[in-house]
mmCIF file of C-alpha atoms in Angstrom:
data_model
loop_
_atom_site.group_PDB
_atom_site.id
_atom_site.type_symbol
_atom_site.label_atom_id
_atom_site.label_comp_id
_atom_site.label_asym_id
_atom_site.label_seq_id
_atom_site.Cartn_x
_atom_site.Cartn_y
_atom_site.Cartn_z
ATOM 1 C CA UNK A 1 36.191 -14.843 18.181
ATOM 2 C CA UNK A 2 39.019 -13.621 16.788
ATOM 3 C CA UNK A 3 38.659 -10.480 14.654
ATOM 4 C CA UNK A 4 41.596 -9.755 12.092
ATOM 5 C CA UNK A 5 41.911 -6.176 10.452
ATOM 6 C CA UNK A 6 43.267 -5.653 6.504
ATOM 7 C CA UNK A 7 46.300 -3.814 7.984
ATOM 8 C CA UNK A 8 46.786 -7.543 10.039
ATOM 9 C CA UNK A 9 46.545 -6.247 13.813
ATOM 10 C CA UNK A 10 44.468 -9.027 14.902
ATOM 11 C CA UNK A 11 41.839 -9.132 18.191
ATOM 12 C CA UNK A 12 39.239 -11.016 20.425
ATOM 13 C CA UNK A 13 35.638 -10.111 20.827
ATOM 14 C CA UNK A 14 32.861 -12.386 22.878
ATOM 15 C CA UNK A 15 30.279 -13.982 20.940
ATOM 16 C CA UNK A 16 28.248 -12.196 22.301
ATOM 17 C CA UNK A 17 29.370 -9.058 21.294
ATOM 18 C CA UNK A 18 29.536 -10.306 17.979
ATOM 19 C CA UNK A 19 26.594 -11.760 17.434
ATOM 20 C CA UNK A 20 25.200 -7.950 18.407
ATOM 21 C CA UNK A 21 27.433 -6.537 15.609
ATOM 22 C CA UNK A 22 25.947 -9.126 12.854
ATOM 23 C CA UNK A 23 22.096 -8.490 13.518
ATOM 24 C CA UNK A 24 20.155 -6.687 11.559
ATOM 25 C CA UNK A 25 19.079 -2.763 12.722
ATOM 26 C CA UNK A 26 15.578 -2.902 13.147
ATOM 27 C CA UNK A 27 13.236 -1.595 10.871
ATOM 28 C CA UNK A 28 12.830 2.354 10.671
ATOM 29 C CA UNK A 29 9.720 4.868 10.494
ATOM 30 C CA UNK A 30 11.720 5.162 6.836
ATOM 31 C CA UNK A 31 11.581 1.327 6.174
ATOM 32 C CA UNK A 32 7.720 1.981 7.671
ATOM 33 C CA UNK A 33 7.047 4.947 4.776
ATOM 34 C CA UNK A 34 8.868 3.225 1.718
ATOM 35 C CA UNK A 35 6.684 -0.575 2.677
ATOM 36 C CA UNK A 36 3.696 2.144 2.770
ATOM 37 C CA UNK A 37 4.231 3.487 -0.276
ATOM 38 C CA UNK A 38 5.026 0.862 -2.594
ATOM 39 C CA UNK A 39 1.843 -0.558 -1.660
ATOM 40 C CA UNK A 40 -0.050 2.063 -2.166
ATOM 41 C CA UNK A 41 1.647 2.313 -5.603
ATOM 42 C CA UNK A 42 0.804 -1.213 -6.507
ATOM 43 C CA UNK A 43 -1.985 -0.455 -5.392
ATOM 44 C CA UNK A 44 -5.613 -3.255 -4.938
ATOM 45 C CA UNK A 45 -8.192 -5.120 -6.458
ATOM 46 C CA UNK A 46 -11.853 -3.453 -5.932
ATOM 47 C CA UNK A 47 -14.748 -5.742 -6.760
ATOM 48 C CA UNK A 48 -17.448 -3.148 -8.227
ATOM 49 C CA UNK A 49 -21.466 -4.468 -8.376
ATOM 50 C CA UNK A 50 -22.431 -5.683 -11.969
ATOM 51 C CA UNK A 51 -18.683 -5.695 -12.595
ATOM 52 C CA UNK A 52 -16.998 -9.726 -13.574
ATOM 53 C CA UNK A 53 -13.715 -8.886 -12.313
ATOM 54 C CA UNK A 54 -12.437 -6.968 -10.110
ATOM 55 C CA UNK A 55 -10.692 -3.529 -10.890
ATOM 56 C CA UNK A 56 -7.147 -2.774 -9.586
ATOM 57 C CA UNK A 57 -6.185 0.010 -8.786
ATOM 58 C CA UNK A 58 -3.041 1.808 -7.851
ATOM 59 C CA UNK A 59 -2.971 4.585 -5.267
ATOM 60 C CA UNK A 60 -0.467 6.879 -6.449
ATOM 61 C CA UNK A 61 -0.642 10.383 -6.988
ATOM 62 C CA UNK A 62 -1.443 11.276 -10.001
ATOM 63 C CA UNK A 63 -3.975 8.435 -9.691
ATOM 64 C CA UNK A 64 -6.195 9.895 -6.259
ATOM 65 C CA UNK A 65 -6.259 12.635 -8.374
ATOM 66 C CA UNK A 66 -8.328 11.016 -11.738
ATOM 67 C CA UNK A 67 -10.395 9.452 -9.085
ATOM 68 C CA UNK A 68 -11.376 12.418 -7.233
ATOM 69 C CA UNK A 69 -12.157 14.252 -10.265
ATOM 70 C CA UNK A 70 -14.084 10.633 -11.147
ATOM 71 C CA UNK A 71 -15.855 10.824 -7.637
ATOM 72 C CA UNK A 72 -17.362 14.378 -8.573
ATOM 73 C CA UNK A 73 -18.014 13.716 -12.535
ATOM 74 C CA UNK A 74 -20.160 10.674 -11.203
ATOM 75 C CA UNK A 75 -21.483 12.255 -8.106
ATOM 76 C CA UNK A 76 -22.825 14.878 -10.685
ATOM 77 C CA UNK A 77 -24.176 12.877 -13.304
ATOM 78 C CA UNK A 78 -26.207 10.740 -10.589
ATOM 79 C CA UNK A 79 -27.701 13.710 -9.625
ATOM 80 C CA UNK A 80 -29.581 14.351 -13.148
ATOM 81 C CA UNK A 81 -29.869 10.847 -12.785
ATOM 82 C CA UNK A 82 -27.777 9.171 -15.563
ATOM 83 C CA UNK A 83 -27.300 5.686 -15.165
ATOM 84 C CA UNK A 84 -25.862 4.588 -18.363
ATOM 85 C CA UNK A 85 -22.624 3.466 -18.255
ATOM 86 C CA UNK A 86 -21.153 6.971 -19.259
ATOM 87 C CA UNK A 87 -18.148 7.040 -17.270
ATOM 88 C CA UNK A 88 -14.793 5.419 -18.292
ATOM 89 C CA UNK A 89 -11.927 4.729 -16.289
ATOM 90 C CA UNK A 90 -8.324 2.767 -16.956
ATOM 91 C CA UNK A 91 -7.385 0.361 -14.296
ATOM 92 C CA UNK A 92 -4.079 -0.262 -12.980
ATOM 93 C CA UNK A 93 -2.912 -3.343 -15.684
ATOM 94 C CA UNK A 94 -4.412 -0.547 -18.456
ATOM 95 C CA UNK A 95 -7.959 -2.261 -18.996
ATOM 96 C CA UNK A 96 -10.890 -0.544 -19.941
ATOM 97 C CA UNK A 97 -13.891 0.455 -17.993
ATOM 98 C CA UNK A 98 -17.399 1.627 -18.766
ATOM 99 C CA UNK A 99 -18.981 1.990 -15.471
ATOM 100 C CA UNK A 100 -22.694 3.396 -14.565
ATOM 101 C CA UNK A 101 -22.321 6.763 -12.162
ATOM 102 C CA UNK A 102 -23.871 4.118 -8.962
ATOM 103 C CA UNK A 103 -20.483 2.032 -10.110
ATOM 104 C CA UNK A 104 -17.867 4.829 -10.474
ATOM 105 C CA UNK A 105 -18.595 6.253 -6.509
ATOM 106 C CA UNK A 106 -19.504 2.218 -5.079
ATOM 107 C CA UNK A 107 -15.344 1.604 -7.168
ATOM 108 C CA UNK A 108 -13.737 5.036 -5.858
ATOM 109 C CA UNK A 109 -15.061 5.184 -2.700
ATOM 110 C CA UNK A 110 -13.603 1.534 -2.136
ATOM 111 C CA UNK A 111 -10.118 2.534 -3.264
ATOM 112 C CA UNK A 112 -9.543 5.540 -1.111
ATOM 113 C CA UNK A 113 -10.696 3.683 1.683
ATOM 114 C CA UNK A 114 -8.083 1.912 0.665
ATOM 115 C CA UNK A 115 -5.964 3.828 0.404
ATOM 116 C CA UNK A 116 -6.838 5.532 3.544
ATOM 117 C CA UNK A 117 -5.800 2.109 5.520
ATOM 118 C CA UNK A 118 -3.567 1.603 4.694
ATOM 119 C CA UNK A 119 -1.786 5.099 5.886
ATOM 120 C CA UNK A 120 -3.806 4.140 8.795
ATOM 121 C CA UNK A 121 -2.220 0.967 9.655
ATOM 122 C CA UNK A 122 1.436 3.042 8.514
ATOM 123 C CA UNK A 123 0.716 5.384 11.886
ATOM 124 C CA UNK A 124 -0.147 2.569 13.796
ATOM 125 C CA UNK A 125 3.366 1.394 13.657
ATOM 126 C CA UNK A 126 5.326 4.445 13.618
ATOM 127 C CA UNK A 127 3.155 5.620 16.389
ATOM 128 C CA UNK A 128 3.184 2.003 18.352
ATOM 129 C CA UNK A 129 -0.411 1.934 18.276
ATOM 130 C CA UNK A 130 -3.472 -0.238 17.839
ATOM 131 C CA UNK A 131 -2.280 -3.701 16.638
ATOM 132 C CA UNK A 132 1.504 -1.942 16.945
ATOM 133 C CA UNK A 133 1.755 -1.730 20.646
ATOM 134 C CA UNK A 134 5.144 -2.971 19.814
ATOM 135 C CA UNK A 135 6.671 -1.014 17.215
ATOM 136 C CA UNK A 136 6.984 -1.637 14.195
ATOM 137 C CA UNK A 137 7.049 -5.498 13.720
ATOM 138 C CA UNK A 138 10.745 -7.150 12.601
ATOM 139 C CA UNK A 139 8.867 -8.101 9.633
ATOM 140 C CA UNK A 140 6.478 -5.252 7.724
ATOM 141 C CA UNK A 141 6.525 -6.158 5.231
ATOM 142 C CA UNK A 142 4.282 -9.271 5.783
ATOM 143 C CA UNK A 143 0.912 -8.920 3.618
ATOM 144 C CA UNK A 144 -0.852 -9.739 7.499
ATOM 145 C CA UNK A 145 -0.121 -6.794 8.596
ATOM 146 C CA UNK A 146 -1.576 -5.201 5.406
ATOM 147 C CA UNK A 147 -5.136 -4.329 4.269
ATOM 148 C CA UNK A 148 -5.683 -6.887 1.228
ATOM 149 C CA UNK A 149 -4.591 -5.912 -2.314
ATOM 150 C CA UNK A 150 -7.737 -8.154 -3.457
ATOM 151 C CA UNK A 151 -11.850 -8.362 -2.346
ATOM 152 C CA UNK A 152 -11.483 -10.177 0.167
ATOM 153 C CA UNK A 153 -14.866 -12.869 -0.577
#
């Protein structure tokens, strides 16, 4: 290949060198972190006993604090025998749900487990362990590599 420079000069490169220069660089740990953070921000939906549709939750830092507070409230209410839907939560699409303590515990426990699973996938990619012994996959944003965003039947 002949490469033409802006100053009017040219130089020759062989095809392999040219193709190598054009090849995309492999994904980095920063790319994994960005994909992980995007997935946590977007969240997932969780099936809850007695609720018709899965409840979508996001995993932003502020959301996680609210979920932990709701979990503690639910555990306290359950300990004193509350069984009515006395706990309110706003989901990722701004729906309001009134849940029983058991339902809130179920929802938040699933959400926390999903957040941890997303983190574990990112660690395995960066550490070249588990399903990623070859390192960070070129298609790291492929949903097949990550925990599902919708409940699995």
